[in-house]
Each structure stands twice: as structure tokens, then as C-alpha cells.
Amino acid sequence: MRLASIRTEAGPALGVGSRAGDTVVRVDVIDPDAPTDILELLALPPDRLRRLSDRADELAGRGGPGVLSVDEAPLSPPVPRPSKVVCLALNYRAHAEEGGFTPPERPVLFLKGPHTLTGHGADIVVPPLSRRIDHEGELAVVIGRRCKDFDGEDWQGAVAGYTMMNDLTARDLQLADIAAQHPWDLSKNFDGFGPVGPWLVTPDEVPDPQALDLEVRVDGLLRQRGSTAQMIFGVRELLVRLSAVMTLEPGDLIATGTPDGIGEVPDGSVVEVRIGDLGVLRNRVTHTPILERKQNQ
């Protein structure tokens, strides 16, 4: 099942994706009594969820009110308000080596604030502080139930679903902070530097999260290509290791790291992240002109 969050004039609404993944149908059009929270919706009985999915497929073929193209719908992140966004650095051996780092023996973490999250199709506006923005396509795991000191048993049951993230990075600021031996959180935490979506895809459609192809394209040109099989720490191990030091709450996001091939996103370019059959996450990145900053001072 594919679920999305849609912005409307009346507030957020949920959508169910067609099986083809090109159309989203508002849940309140299908079932007005359905929950408006995505995690509450996923807690409904399986037969009711199945009816929602089947009805969405029917309506997607006919069109009408509440039926939108996924590329035209005003989408928010599938889970818009996680308590935390936990990101993995150097979780692909080749990516660690391309940066001159030794592949780690334990997960290397950093956090992105929820303010960085934005949806599929949103424009990312970079402030004048940075002139070098890099793409980093990643598989993201959405936590489905509270995990503390998790032993890894039935780990699939702890996952609400999977989505995609582009972990945008102000590389010029990051490298300067690394050289100065300063923390480099700033480079990861500009507004909108965590595009996510378009879908939350439920685990029944992703039987093995360690067997997904990953591609990133910039203006149609292939930049990154890898497989989640190349992760140093897979999803199950991450749930165990992370829950040993922090409580994972429902709706939390774990961005599992990026393969090699990271690179610059030129001003005005469109970045596309594709992972397995999860869909395509697409966003344009534009730079605020330095001149504009001077005029506003």
C-alpha cells in the first residue's frame, strides 16, 4: 500500500496511491470516517485497508474529485512531524572511501531537524550562506511502533513503511567545519534540506529492504547508482543498535545513508531519487542570489 500526505486549504489530508504509483486519491473521498493520521490509518484492520487500496485503484482509472496526479498534487512528507530524523553517515563502504574515510565499525549518526523535511515536488531554496549543495539519495525507514532496547525479533513489524530521502548537504560549509574540527550539523539543517516521499510504502510491498536498486539523477543525468545490499549496517541491525541508545518513536525517520557518487546540484537543477519500486522523489534546487541578500540588508 502507498500512502501520501496532501496539503489542502482545509488542512492536511491523506492519500492512497494507485498500484501504478502515478495517481493519489484522497482517503476522505473514499472513506470519510477514516483516520486523518497516517499511523492511525495503518492501524486499521487489514481488510479495511485493502478496500481503501482497491477503491483508490478504481477511482484512479476514472478520475474525478479527490483524484490527483502524484506529480501535480501538493504533497507533504508522508510523516510530517516525526520526533526525530536519524541519519547514517558512511553507511556504504564505497561512499566512505570516496570521502577519504575508513568504513566505520559502528553506526555514525547525525540528526536533521523536522524543519528540514519537505515533500515531493517542492522547490528547495538555498540561502546565500552556501554555494555548493550536494545530493545524497537514501532509503528512509519509518518507525511503526515504540522501540527501546529492541532485540531484532519481528523487526519487520516495527517498521511502518519505507520512503526516500534526498539528504541535501551544504558541502562547502561541511568541509570547512570538518577542516576546523567543528561539528558540521549546520550543513545538513537548512530549511527543506530533507525532501521525503512521495510515498510511505508499507512493508508488505518491500519484502527485503536490503535488495533495492538506488539511483539519483540530476537534470536527467545519472549521478548515483547502488544497491541497499551494499549497506554496512542494514535495517534490522540499525533498529537494534539505535534503540539501544535512544527510544525510537512511531513516525520517526531513519535515513540509512547514501552510496558513492555524491555530487553538486547546480542552481536550478532538478534532482530525482529512485529506489526499487518506491517511486520517484523529485525536487528542484535553486540558490538565493547573493545580490538579494545585500539588497535586504
Coordinates of C-alpha atoms in Angstrom, one line a residue:
M1 CA 0.0 0.0 0.0
R2 CA 1.2 3.5 -0.8
L3 CA 0.2 6.4 1.3
A4 CA 0.8 10.1 0.9
S5 CA 0.2 13.4 2.8
I6 CA -1.6 16.1 0.8
R7 CA -1.8 19.8 1.6
T8 CA -5.3 21.3 1.2
E9 CA -6.9 24.6 2.0
A10 CA -8.7 22.9 4.9
G11 CA -5.5 21.4 6.3
P12 CA -3.6 18.1 5.7
A13 CA -5.3 15.2 4.1
L14 CA -4.2 11.6 3.5
G15 CA -4.0 10.0 0.1
V16 CA -3.8 6.4 -1.2
G17 CA -1.7 5.7 -4.2
S18 CA -2.7 3.7 -7.2
R19 CA -0.8 0.5 -7.7
A20 CA 0.8 2.1 -10.7
G21 CA 2.1 4.8 -8.4
D22 CA 1.2 7.7 -10.7
T23 CA -2.0 8.8 -9.0
V24 CA -3.0 9.7 -5.5
V25 CA -6.7 9.5 -4.2
R26 CA -7.8 11.4 -1.1
V27 CA -8.7 9.0 1.6
D28 CA -11.6 11.2 2.8
V29 CA -13.2 10.8 -0.6
I30 CA -13.1 7.0 -0.3
D31 CA -13.9 6.7 3.4
P32 CA -15.0 9.9 5.2
D33 CA -14.7 8.1 8.6
A34 CA -11.1 7.0 8.1
P35 CA -8.4 8.5 10.4
T36 CA -6.5 11.6 9.2
D37 CA -3.3 10.5 10.9
I38 CA -1.2 8.2 8.7
L39 CA 0.0 5.9 11.6
E40 CA -3.6 5.6 12.9
L41 CA -4.7 4.7 9.4
L42 CA -2.1 2.0 9.2
A43 CA -3.5 0.5 12.4
L44 CA -6.9 -0.2 10.8
P45 CA -7.9 -3.8 10.2
P46 CA -6.2 -5.3 7.0
D47 CA -9.5 -5.8 5.2
R48 CA -10.4 -2.1 5.6
L49 CA -7.0 -1.1 4.3
R50 CA -7.4 -3.5 1.4
R51 CA -10.8 -1.9 0.5
L52 CA -9.2 1.5 0.6
S53 CA -6.4 0.4 -1.8
D54 CA -8.8 -1.3 -4.2
R55 CA -11.1 1.7 -4.3
A56 CA -8.2 4.0 -4.9
D57 CA -7.3 1.9 -7.9
E58 CA -10.8 2.1 -9.2
L59 CA -11.1 5.9 -8.9
A60 CA -7.6 6.4 -10.3
G61 CA -8.8 4.9 -13.6
R62 CA -11.9 7.1 -13.7
G63 CA -10.7 10.4 -12.3
G64 CA -12.9 12.8 -10.5
P65 CA -12.9 14.8 -7.3
G66 CA -10.0 13.9 -5.0
V67 CA -8.1 12.1 -7.7
L68 CA -4.7 13.8 -8.4
S69 CA -1.6 13.1 -10.4
V70 CA 1.2 12.4 -7.9
D71 CA 3.4 14.9 -9.8
E72 CA 0.8 17.7 -9.5
A73 CA -0.6 17.0 -6.0
P74 CA 0.7 19.4 -3.3
L75 CA 2.5 16.7 -1.2
S76 CA 3.9 17.0 2.2
P77 CA 6.4 14.5 3.8
P78 CA 4.4 11.2 4.4
V79 CA 5.0 11.6 8.1
P80 CA 5.2 15.4 8.6
R81 CA 6.1 15.7 12.3
P82 CA 8.5 12.9 13.4
S83 CA 10.0 13.3 16.8
K84 CA 13.4 12.9 15.2
V85 CA 15.2 12.3 11.9
V86 CA 18.2 10.0 12.5
C87 CA 20.7 9.9 9.6
L88 CA 23.5 7.5 8.9
A89 CA 26.9 8.8 7.7
L90 CA 29.3 6.5 5.9
N91 CA 26.9 3.5 5.8
Y92 CA 28.1 2.5 2.3
R93 CA 31.7 1.4 2.1
A94 CA 32.4 3.0 -1.3
H95 CA 30.9 6.3 -0.1
A96 CA 33.2 6.3 2.9
E97 CA 36.2 5.6 0.8
E98 CA 35.3 8.3 -1.8
G99 CA 35.4 10.9 1.1
G100 CA 38.7 9.5 2.4
F101 CA 37.2 7.9 5.4
T102 CA 37.7 4.4 6.9
P103 CA 34.4 2.5 6.8
P104 CA 33.1 2.6 10.4
E105 CA 32.8 -0.3 12.8
R106 CA 29.7 1.1 14.4
P107 CA 26.9 3.4 13.0
V108 CA 27.9 7.0 12.6
L109 CA 24.9 9.2 13.3
F110 CA 23.8 12.8 12.8
L111 CA 20.4 14.4 13.2
K112 CA 18.3 16.5 10.9
G113 CA 15.6 18.7 12.4
P114 CA 12.0 18.1 11.4
H115 CA 12.1 21.6 9.8
T116 CA 14.3 20.2 7.1
L117 CA 11.6 17.9 5.8
T118 CA 9.6 18.8 2.7
G119 CA 7.6 16.9 0.1
H120 CA 7.9 15.6 -3.4
G121 CA 7.7 18.4 -5.9
A122 CA 8.7 21.1 -3.5
D123 CA 11.3 23.7 -4.6
I124 CA 14.3 23.8 -2.3
V125 CA 15.6 27.4 -1.9
V126 CA 19.2 27.6 -0.7
P127 CA 20.2 30.8 1.3
P128 CA 23.3 32.7 0.3
L129 CA 25.4 31.2 3.1
S130 CA 26.2 28.2 0.9
R131 CA 27.1 28.0 -2.8
R132 CA 27.7 24.2 -3.0
I133 CA 24.8 21.8 -2.5
D134 CA 25.2 18.1 -2.9
H135 CA 22.6 15.4 -3.4
E136 CA 22.6 12.2 -1.3
G137 CA 19.8 9.7 -2.2
E138 CA 18.8 7.4 0.6
L139 CA 16.3 4.8 1.7
A140 CA 14.4 6.0 4.7
V141 CA 12.7 3.8 7.3
V142 CA 9.5 5.0 9.1
I143 CA 9.2 3.5 12.6
G144 CA 5.8 2.0 13.3
R145 CA 6.0 1.2 17.0
R146 CA 7.9 2.3 20.0
C147 CA 11.3 0.6 20.2
K148 CA 13.7 0.6 23.2
D149 CA 16.4 -2.0 23.6
F150 CA 14.9 -3.8 20.6
D151 CA 16.2 -7.4 20.2
G152 CA 15.5 -7.5 16.5
E153 CA 12.8 -10.2 16.7
D154 CA 10.0 -9.4 14.3
W155 CA 11.9 -6.4 13.1
Q156 CA 9.6 -6.0 10.1
G157 CA 6.7 -5.5 12.5
A158 CA 8.5 -2.4 13.9
V159 CA 8.5 -0.7 10.5
A160 CA 5.5 1.3 9.4
G161 CA 6.9 1.6 5.9
Y162 CA 9.7 2.9 3.6
T163 CA 10.2 6.1 1.7
M164 CA 13.0 8.0 0.0
M165 CA 15.0 11.0 1.2
N166 CA 17.4 13.3 -0.5
D167 CA 19.8 14.2 2.3
L168 CA 20.9 17.6 0.8
T169 CA 24.2 18.9 2.2
A170 CA 25.9 22.3 2.1
R171 CA 29.2 20.7 1.2
D172 CA 31.2 23.9 1.3
L173 CA 30.1 24.5 4.9
Q174 CA 30.6 20.9 5.9
L175 CA 34.1 20.7 4.5
A176 CA 35.1 24.0 6.2
D177 CA 33.7 22.7 9.6
I178 CA 35.5 19.4 9.2
A179 CA 38.8 21.2 8.5
A180 CA 38.3 23.3 11.6
Q181 CA 37.3 20.3 13.6
H182 CA 33.9 21.7 14.3
P183 CA 30.6 19.9 14.2
W184 CA 29.0 20.1 10.8
D185 CA 25.3 20.0 11.7
L186 CA 24.7 23.3 10.0
S187 CA 25.5 21.9 6.6
K188 CA 22.6 19.4 7.0
N189 CA 20.0 21.5 8.6
F190 CA 18.9 24.3 6.2
D191 CA 15.1 24.5 5.8
G192 CA 14.0 22.0 3.2
F193 CA 17.2 20.0 3.1
G194 CA 15.4 16.7 3.7
P195 CA 12.9 16.1 0.8
V196 CA 11.0 12.9 1.6
G197 CA 8.4 10.9 -0.3
P198 CA 6.4 10.8 -2.4
W199 CA 5.0 7.7 -0.7
L200 CA 5.2 5.7 2.5
V201 CA 5.2 2.2 1.1
T202 CA 4.1 -0.5 3.6
P203 CA 6.4 -3.4 4.4
D204 CA 4.3 -6.0 2.6
E205 CA 5.4 -4.4 -0.7
V206 CA 9.1 -4.3 0.3
P207 CA 9.9 -7.9 1.4
D208 CA 13.6 -7.2 1.5
P209 CA 14.8 -3.6 2.1
Q210 CA 18.4 -4.8 1.5
A211 CA 17.6 -5.7 -2.1
L212 CA 16.7 -2.4 -3.7
D213 CA 18.4 -0.6 -6.5
L214 CA 19.1 3.1 -5.9
E215 CA 19.6 5.8 -8.5
V216 CA 20.0 9.6 -8.3
R217 CA 19.7 11.7 -11.4
V218 CA 20.4 15.5 -11.8
D219 CA 18.6 17.0 -14.8
G220 CA 18.2 13.5 -16.2
L221 CA 21.9 12.6 -15.9
L222 CA 22.8 9.6 -13.7
R223 CA 24.9 10.6 -10.7
Q224 CA 24.5 7.8 -8.2
R225 CA 23.8 4.1 -8.7
G226 CA 24.0 1.5 -6.0
S227 CA 22.0 -1.1 -4.0
T228 CA 20.8 -1.2 -0.5
A229 CA 22.6 -4.6 -0.3
Q230 CA 25.8 -2.5 0.0
M231 CA 24.8 -1.0 3.4
I232 CA 27.3 -1.7 6.1
F233 CA 24.5 -1.8 8.7
G234 CA 21.2 -3.0 7.4
V235 CA 17.7 -2.0 8.6
R236 CA 17.4 -4.8 11.2
E237 CA 20.8 -4.0 12.7
L238 CA 20.1 -0.3 12.7
L239 CA 16.9 -0.8 14.7
V240 CA 18.8 -2.9 17.3
R241 CA 21.8 -0.5 17.6
L242 CA 19.8 2.7 17.6
S243 CA 17.2 1.6 20.1
A244 CA 20.0 0.7 22.5
V245 CA 20.8 4.4 22.9
M246 CA 17.6 6.2 22.0
T247 CA 13.9 5.4 22.1
L248 CA 12.5 5.1 18.5
E249 CA 9.0 6.5 18.4
P250 CA 6.3 5.8 15.9
G251 CA 6.8 8.1 12.9
D252 CA 10.5 8.6 13.4
L253 CA 12.6 8.5 10.3
I254 CA 15.9 6.7 9.8
A255 CA 17.8 7.8 6.7
T256 CA 20.1 4.8 6.1
G257 CA 22.9 6.5 4.2
T258 CA 23.9 7.1 0.6
P259 CA 26.1 5.2 -1.8
D260 CA 29.1 6.7 -3.7
G261 CA 28.6 9.2 -6.4
I262 CA 27.6 12.2 -4.4
G263 CA 28.0 15.5 -6.3
E264 CA 27.0 19.1 -6.8
V265 CA 23.5 20.2 -7.7
P266 CA 23.8 23.3 -9.9
D267 CA 21.4 26.2 -9.4
G268 CA 18.0 25.5 -10.8
S269 CA 18.6 21.7 -11.3
V270 CA 16.1 19.0 -10.7
V271 CA 17.1 16.0 -8.6
E272 CA 15.4 12.7 -8.8
V273 CA 15.8 9.8 -6.4
R274 CA 14.5 6.4 -7.4
I275 CA 14.7 3.3 -5.1
G276 CA 13.3 0.0 -6.2
D277 CA 9.5 0.3 -6.8
L278 CA 9.1 3.0 -4.1
G279 CA 8.5 5.7 -6.7
V280 CA 10.5 8.8 -7.7
L281 CA 11.3 11.7 -5.4
R282 CA 11.7 14.8 -7.5
N283 CA 12.7 18.4 -6.3
R284 CA 14.2 21.5 -7.9
V285 CA 17.1 23.2 -6.0
T286 CA 17.6 27.0 -6.5
H287 CA 20.1 29.4 -5.0
T288 CA 19.1 32.7 -3.5
P289 CA 21.2 35.3 -5.3
I290 CA 23.8 36.9 -3.2
L291 CA 22.7 40.3 -4.6
E292 CA 19.3 39.7 -3.0
R293 CA 20.9 39.3 0.4
K294 CA 22.7 42.7 0.0
Q295 CA 19.6 44.5 -1.0
N296 CA 17.7 43.1 2.0
Q297 CA 20.4 44.2 4.5

